Amino acid sequence: MVAIGLSAGAVARVRFAMSGLWEVVAGVRVLRDPGRHAIHLPWAGRVRPRLAEAGLLDPEAGLLWPLVPPAPGYLPDFLTPPPAGLDPDLAEELATLRATAPEAVRAQLDLLPGPRPAALGALYADPVTGLARLAAEVEAYWRLAVAPDWPRIRAVLDADVFHRARRMAADGAAGLLNDLHERVRWEGDALLVSQRHCTAPDVPVGGGLVLVPSVFVWPSVLSISAGDVPQLAYPARGVGTIWETPVGAPDALGAVLGRGRARLLAALDAPRSTTELSRRTGLSPAGVSQHLTALRAAGLVVTRRQGRSMLSSRTAVADALVVAST
């Protein structure tokens, strides 16, 4: 159990941040033990050959693979510095990673169990050069394993933040924090995170909290208590369907609205972007936009801006139509 001090005043400094670096690190953990992350097996099967060919899964030659052990092994905090803002910027995150103080790198490497591979030994001896090499590995991993699927991943993260913001507005901080994950609860002046075998220190007086929705952290949560601001990475809503094939349309609803519009309503079980709707329904982005315009005019869909994205969601009337037709 990790306790993060979170008084009523500190709650005012709780913020959300999406992070490409978190997705890289959590994705490596998925590849380390795919059986614990069954939802991501389709993704793991696709990307593992690419990464192996690029030498990014070599425990002796690379840095990323030995630094990210299977759960519940210790994950060095310098791998995931707090993201600066809501929108992910991998280049900015990697600049922060490269700027990690050498003494912090060495102190965290000392916490890793077992013999130190040669690559980690070189990182320990020369953290500045080693961090530059690590950043290059992260960029290569991103290009091969995350970037091809980033639009759908980003859509899930956007939708989660949209939902959590509405939950915060409706139910306050308690409603938000106690709905993040079954292992997380806000009790008194502390956020309690239940993690077996966790050696992270408690944070008696928190200066706020960064909440990081993640696709690859599922089904667990990961907390980082080092540094000025603690972080909690939690599974984003909708991750269970992220690798699904395009959705079909309820026949009865399709007969009334047309199959394209019925498909869109079926896919809008959570707020989604035009790009994500196109992927899920098999419709072109232009076709999705045209149908959404008609559905908005009919009062069946609303569209709101979330960061740089425009997310559409069903209205209560549309929810009733979908339920009645299935």
Coordinates of C-alpha atoms in Angstrom, one line a residue:
M1 CA 0.0 0.0 0.0
V2 CA 1.3 3.5 -1.0
A3 CA -0.2 6.5 0.7
I4 CA 0.0 9.9 -1.2
G5 CA -0.8 12.9 1.0
L6 CA -3.8 14.6 -0.6
S7 CA -5.5 17.1 1.6
A8 CA -8.5 19.2 0.5
G9 CA -6.0 21.9 -0.5
A10 CA -3.8 19.5 -2.5
V11 CA -6.9 18.3 -4.4
A12 CA -7.0 21.7 -6.0
R13 CA -3.7 20.9 -7.7
V14 CA -4.8 17.5 -9.1
R15 CA -4.5 17.6 -12.9
F16 CA -4.6 15.2 -15.9
A17 CA -1.8 14.6 -18.3
M18 CA -1.4 12.2 -21.3
S19 CA 2.0 10.8 -21.9
G20 CA 3.6 9.1 -24.8
L21 CA 6.5 8.1 -22.6
W22 CA 4.2 6.4 -20.1
E23 CA 2.7 4.4 -23.0
V24 CA 6.1 3.3 -24.1
V25 CA 7.2 2.2 -20.7
A26 CA 3.8 0.4 -19.9
G27 CA 3.9 -1.2 -23.4
V28 CA 7.3 -2.7 -22.7
R29 CA 5.9 -4.2 -19.5
V30 CA 3.1 -5.7 -21.6
L31 CA 5.6 -7.3 -23.9
R32 CA 7.5 -8.6 -20.9
D33 CA 4.5 -10.7 -19.8
P34 CA 1.7 -10.6 -22.4
G35 CA -0.3 -13.2 -20.5
R36 CA -1.0 -10.7 -17.7
H37 CA -2.4 -8.2 -20.3
A38 CA -4.6 -10.4 -22.5
I39 CA -6.5 -7.5 -24.0
H40 CA -3.2 -6.4 -25.7
L41 CA -2.3 -9.8 -27.2
P42 CA -3.3 -8.7 -30.8
W43 CA -1.0 -5.6 -30.5
A44 CA 1.8 -7.6 -28.9
G45 CA 1.7 -10.2 -31.7
R46 CA 2.0 -7.5 -34.3
V47 CA 4.8 -5.4 -32.8
R48 CA 7.1 -8.0 -31.2
P49 CA 8.7 -9.1 -34.5
R50 CA 9.4 -5.5 -35.5
L51 CA 11.0 -4.7 -32.2
A52 CA 13.0 -7.9 -32.2
E53 CA 14.4 -7.2 -35.6
A54 CA 15.4 -3.7 -34.5
G55 CA 17.2 -5.2 -31.5
L56 CA 15.0 -3.5 -28.9
L57 CA 14.2 -6.7 -27.0
D58 CA 17.8 -7.6 -26.3
P59 CA 18.3 -7.7 -22.5
E60 CA 22.1 -7.5 -22.9
A61 CA 22.6 -4.9 -25.6
G62 CA 19.7 -2.5 -25.0
L63 CA 18.6 -0.2 -22.1
L64 CA 14.8 -0.1 -22.3
W65 CA 14.2 -3.8 -21.9
P66 CA 16.3 -4.4 -18.8
L67 CA 15.0 -1.1 -17.2
V68 CA 11.4 -2.2 -17.4
P69 CA 11.0 -5.5 -15.6
P70 CA 7.8 -7.6 -15.6
A71 CA 5.2 -6.7 -13.0
P72 CA 5.6 -6.3 -10.1
G73 CA 9.3 -5.5 -10.5
Y74 CA 10.7 -2.0 -9.6
L75 CA 10.4 0.6 -12.3
P76 CA 13.0 3.4 -12.1
D77 CA 11.2 6.7 -11.6
F78 CA 13.4 8.6 -14.0
L79 CA 11.8 6.7 -16.9
T80 CA 8.5 8.6 -16.5
P81 CA 9.0 12.2 -15.4
P82 CA 5.8 14.1 -14.8
P83 CA 4.3 15.3 -18.1
A84 CA 4.2 19.1 -18.4
G85 CA 0.7 19.4 -19.8
L86 CA -2.4 17.6 -21.0
D87 CA -1.3 17.1 -24.6
P88 CA 1.5 14.5 -25.0
D89 CA 4.8 15.7 -26.4
L90 CA 7.2 12.9 -26.6
A91 CA 10.1 15.2 -27.6
E92 CA 9.6 17.3 -24.5
E93 CA 9.3 14.3 -22.3
L94 CA 12.5 12.9 -23.7
A95 CA 14.3 16.2 -23.1
T96 CA 13.3 15.9 -19.4
L97 CA 14.5 12.3 -19.3
R98 CA 17.9 13.3 -20.8
A99 CA 18.2 16.1 -18.2
T100 CA 17.8 13.7 -15.2
A101 CA 20.5 14.3 -12.6
P102 CA 23.2 11.6 -12.7
E103 CA 23.0 11.0 -8.9
A104 CA 19.2 10.3 -9.3
V105 CA 19.9 7.8 -12.1
R106 CA 22.5 6.0 -10.0
A107 CA 20.4 5.9 -6.9
Q108 CA 17.5 4.4 -8.8
L109 CA 19.7 1.9 -10.6
D110 CA 20.9 0.7 -7.2
L111 CA 17.4 -0.4 -6.4
L112 CA 17.3 -2.8 -9.3
P113 CA 17.8 -6.4 -8.1
G114 CA 20.2 -9.0 -9.5
P115 CA 23.4 -8.6 -11.5
R116 CA 23.6 -5.5 -13.7
P117 CA 23.8 -6.1 -17.5
A118 CA 26.6 -4.4 -19.4
A119 CA 24.3 -1.8 -20.9
L120 CA 23.0 -0.8 -17.4
G121 CA 26.6 -0.7 -16.1
A122 CA 27.5 1.8 -18.8
L123 CA 24.5 3.9 -17.9
Y124 CA 25.6 3.8 -14.3
A125 CA 29.1 4.9 -15.2
D126 CA 28.1 7.7 -17.6
P127 CA 24.4 8.7 -17.0
V128 CA 24.6 11.6 -19.5
T129 CA 25.7 9.5 -22.4
G130 CA 23.5 6.6 -21.3
L131 CA 20.3 8.7 -21.1
A132 CA 20.9 10.0 -24.6
R133 CA 21.1 6.4 -25.8
L134 CA 18.0 5.5 -23.8
A135 CA 16.1 8.4 -25.4
A136 CA 17.1 7.2 -28.8
E137 CA 15.8 3.7 -28.0
V138 CA 12.5 5.1 -26.8
E139 CA 12.1 7.1 -30.1
A140 CA 12.8 3.9 -32.1
Y141 CA 10.3 1.9 -29.9
W142 CA 7.7 4.6 -30.4
R143 CA 8.1 4.6 -34.1
L144 CA 7.7 0.9 -34.4
A145 CA 5.3 -0.1 -31.7
V146 CA 3.1 2.9 -30.8
A147 CA 3.0 5.5 -33.6
P148 CA 1.1 3.3 -36.0
D149 CA -1.7 2.9 -33.5
W150 CA -1.4 6.3 -31.8
P151 CA -4.6 7.8 -33.3
R152 CA -6.8 5.1 -31.8
I153 CA -4.8 5.2 -28.5
R154 CA -5.1 9.0 -28.3
A155 CA -8.8 8.8 -29.0
V156 CA -9.2 6.5 -26.0
L157 CA -7.2 8.8 -23.7
D158 CA -9.1 11.9 -24.9
A159 CA -12.4 10.1 -24.2
D160 CA -11.2 9.1 -20.7
V161 CA -10.2 12.6 -19.7
F162 CA -13.5 14.0 -21.1
H163 CA -15.4 11.4 -19.0
R164 CA -13.3 12.1 -15.8
A165 CA -13.8 15.8 -16.1
R166 CA -17.5 15.4 -16.3
R167 CA -17.4 13.0 -13.3
M168 CA -15.4 15.6 -11.3
A169 CA -18.0 18.3 -12.2
A170 CA -20.9 16.1 -11.2
D171 CA -19.5 14.3 -8.1
G172 CA -16.5 16.3 -6.9
A173 CA -13.0 15.1 -6.1
A174 CA -14.2 12.0 -4.2
G175 CA -16.3 10.8 -7.1
L176 CA -13.4 11.2 -9.4
L177 CA -10.6 9.7 -7.3
N178 CA -12.7 6.7 -6.0
D179 CA -13.7 5.8 -9.5
L180 CA -10.2 5.5 -11.0
H181 CA -9.5 1.9 -10.2
E182 CA -10.5 -0.8 -7.6
R183 CA -7.1 -0.5 -6.0
V184 CA -7.3 3.3 -5.5
R185 CA -9.3 5.1 -2.8
W186 CA -9.3 8.6 -1.3
E187 CA -9.6 8.3 2.5
G188 CA -9.1 11.2 4.9
D189 CA -6.2 13.3 3.6
A190 CA -4.5 10.5 1.6
L191 CA -4.9 8.7 -1.7
L192 CA -4.3 5.0 -0.9
V193 CA -2.9 2.8 -3.7
S194 CA -3.0 -0.9 -3.1
Q195 CA 0.0 -2.5 -4.9
R196 CA 1.4 -5.8 -3.9
H197 CA 5.2 -6.0 -3.5
C198 CA 5.4 -2.2 -3.9
T199 CA 8.5 -0.6 -2.3
A200 CA 7.6 3.0 -3.2
P201 CA 7.7 5.4 -0.2
D202 CA 4.7 7.2 1.1
V203 CA 4.2 10.9 0.4
P204 CA 3.1 12.4 3.7
V205 CA 2.4 15.9 2.4
G206 CA 1.5 15.9 -1.3
G207 CA 1.9 18.9 -3.5
G208 CA -0.8 17.7 -5.8
L209 CA -1.1 14.8 -8.1
V210 CA -0.8 14.0 -11.8
L211 CA -3.4 11.5 -13.1
V212 CA -2.1 9.8 -16.3
P213 CA -4.7 7.8 -18.2
S214 CA -3.0 4.9 -20.0
V215 CA -3.9 2.1 -22.5
F216 CA -1.0 -0.2 -21.7
V217 CA -1.0 0.1 -17.9
W218 CA -4.2 -2.1 -17.9
P219 CA -5.2 -4.0 -15.8
S220 CA -3.3 -2.5 -12.9
V221 CA -2.2 1.0 -11.8
L222 CA 1.3 2.4 -11.4
S223 CA 2.3 5.1 -8.9
I224 CA 5.4 7.2 -8.9
S225 CA 6.0 9.0 -5.6
A226 CA 9.5 10.4 -6.3
G227 CA 10.0 14.0 -7.3
D228 CA 8.0 17.1 -6.6
V229 CA 4.6 15.8 -7.8
P230 CA 3.4 12.2 -7.4
Q231 CA 1.9 10.5 -10.5
L232 CA -0.8 7.8 -10.8
A233 CA -1.1 6.0 -14.1
Y234 CA -4.5 4.2 -14.4
P235 CA -6.3 2.2 -17.1
A236 CA -8.3 4.5 -19.5
R237 CA -11.9 3.7 -20.0
G238 CA -12.6 1.9 -23.2
V239 CA -9.3 0.1 -23.4
G240 CA -11.2 -3.3 -23.5
T241 CA -12.3 -2.6 -27.1
I242 CA -9.2 -0.8 -28.5
W243 CA -8.1 -3.6 -30.7
E244 CA -11.5 -4.7 -31.9
T245 CA -12.5 -5.0 -35.5
P246 CA -15.0 -2.4 -36.9
V247 CA -18.4 -2.5 -35.3
G248 CA -21.6 -3.5 -37.1
A249 CA -24.9 -1.7 -37.0
P250 CA -28.1 -2.9 -35.3
D251 CA -30.4 -4.1 -38.1
A252 CA -33.5 -2.4 -36.8
L253 CA -31.8 1.0 -36.3
G254 CA -30.1 0.7 -39.7
A255 CA -33.4 0.3 -41.4
V256 CA -34.5 3.6 -40.0
L257 CA -31.4 5.7 -40.0
G258 CA -29.3 4.0 -42.6
R259 CA -26.5 1.6 -41.9
G260 CA -23.7 4.2 -41.8
R261 CA -25.4 6.4 -39.2
A262 CA -26.5 3.4 -37.2
R263 CA -22.9 2.1 -37.1
L264 CA -21.7 5.5 -35.8
L265 CA -24.3 5.5 -33.0
A266 CA -23.3 2.0 -32.1
A267 CA -19.6 3.0 -32.0
L268 CA -20.3 6.0 -29.8
D269 CA -20.5 4.1 -26.5
A270 CA -17.9 6.5 -25.4
P271 CA -16.8 10.0 -26.7
R272 CA -14.7 9.4 -29.8
S273 CA -12.9 11.4 -32.5
T274 CA -13.7 11.3 -36.2
T275 CA -10.5 9.4 -36.8
E276 CA -11.4 6.8 -34.2
L277 CA -15.0 6.5 -35.5
S278 CA -13.6 5.9 -39.0
R279 CA -11.4 3.1 -37.7
R280 CA -14.2 1.5 -35.8
T281 CA -16.9 1.7 -38.4
G282 CA -14.9 1.3 -41.6
L283 CA -16.3 4.5 -43.0
S284 CA -14.1 7.2 -44.5
P285 CA -13.3 10.3 -42.3
A286 CA -15.3 12.4 -44.8
G287 CA -18.3 10.0 -44.5
V288 CA -18.1 10.1 -40.7
S289 CA -18.1 13.9 -40.7
Q290 CA -21.1 14.0 -43.0
H291 CA -23.1 11.5 -40.9
L292 CA -22.2 13.3 -37.7
T293 CA -23.5 16.6 -39.1
A294 CA -26.9 14.9 -39.8
L295 CA -27.0 13.2 -36.4
R296 CA -26.2 16.4 -34.5
A297 CA -29.0 18.2 -36.4
A298 CA -31.4 15.5 -35.3
G299 CA -30.3 15.8 -31.6
L300 CA -28.7 12.4 -31.5
V301 CA -25.1 13.4 -31.2
V302 CA -23.2 16.3 -29.5
T303 CA -19.6 17.2 -30.2
R304 CA -17.2 19.0 -27.8
R305 CA -13.6 20.1 -28.0
Q306 CA -11.2 18.1 -25.7
G307 CA -7.7 19.6 -26.0
R308 CA -6.8 19.4 -29.7
S309 CA -9.5 16.9 -30.5
M310 CA -13.2 17.1 -31.2
L311 CA -15.0 14.3 -29.5
S312 CA -18.6 13.2 -30.4
S313 CA -20.9 11.4 -28.0
R314 CA -24.5 10.1 -28.1
T315 CA -27.3 12.0 -26.4
A316 CA -29.7 10.4 -24.1
V317 CA -32.2 10.0 -26.9
A318 CA -29.6 8.2 -29.0
D319 CA -28.8 5.9 -26.1
A320 CA -32.4 4.9 -25.9
L321 CA -32.6 4.2 -29.6
V322 CA -29.5 2.0 -29.5
V323 CA -30.7 0.0 -26.5
A324 CA -34.1 -0.5 -28.0
S325 CA -32.8 -1.8 -31.3
T326 CA -30.4 -4.4 -29.8

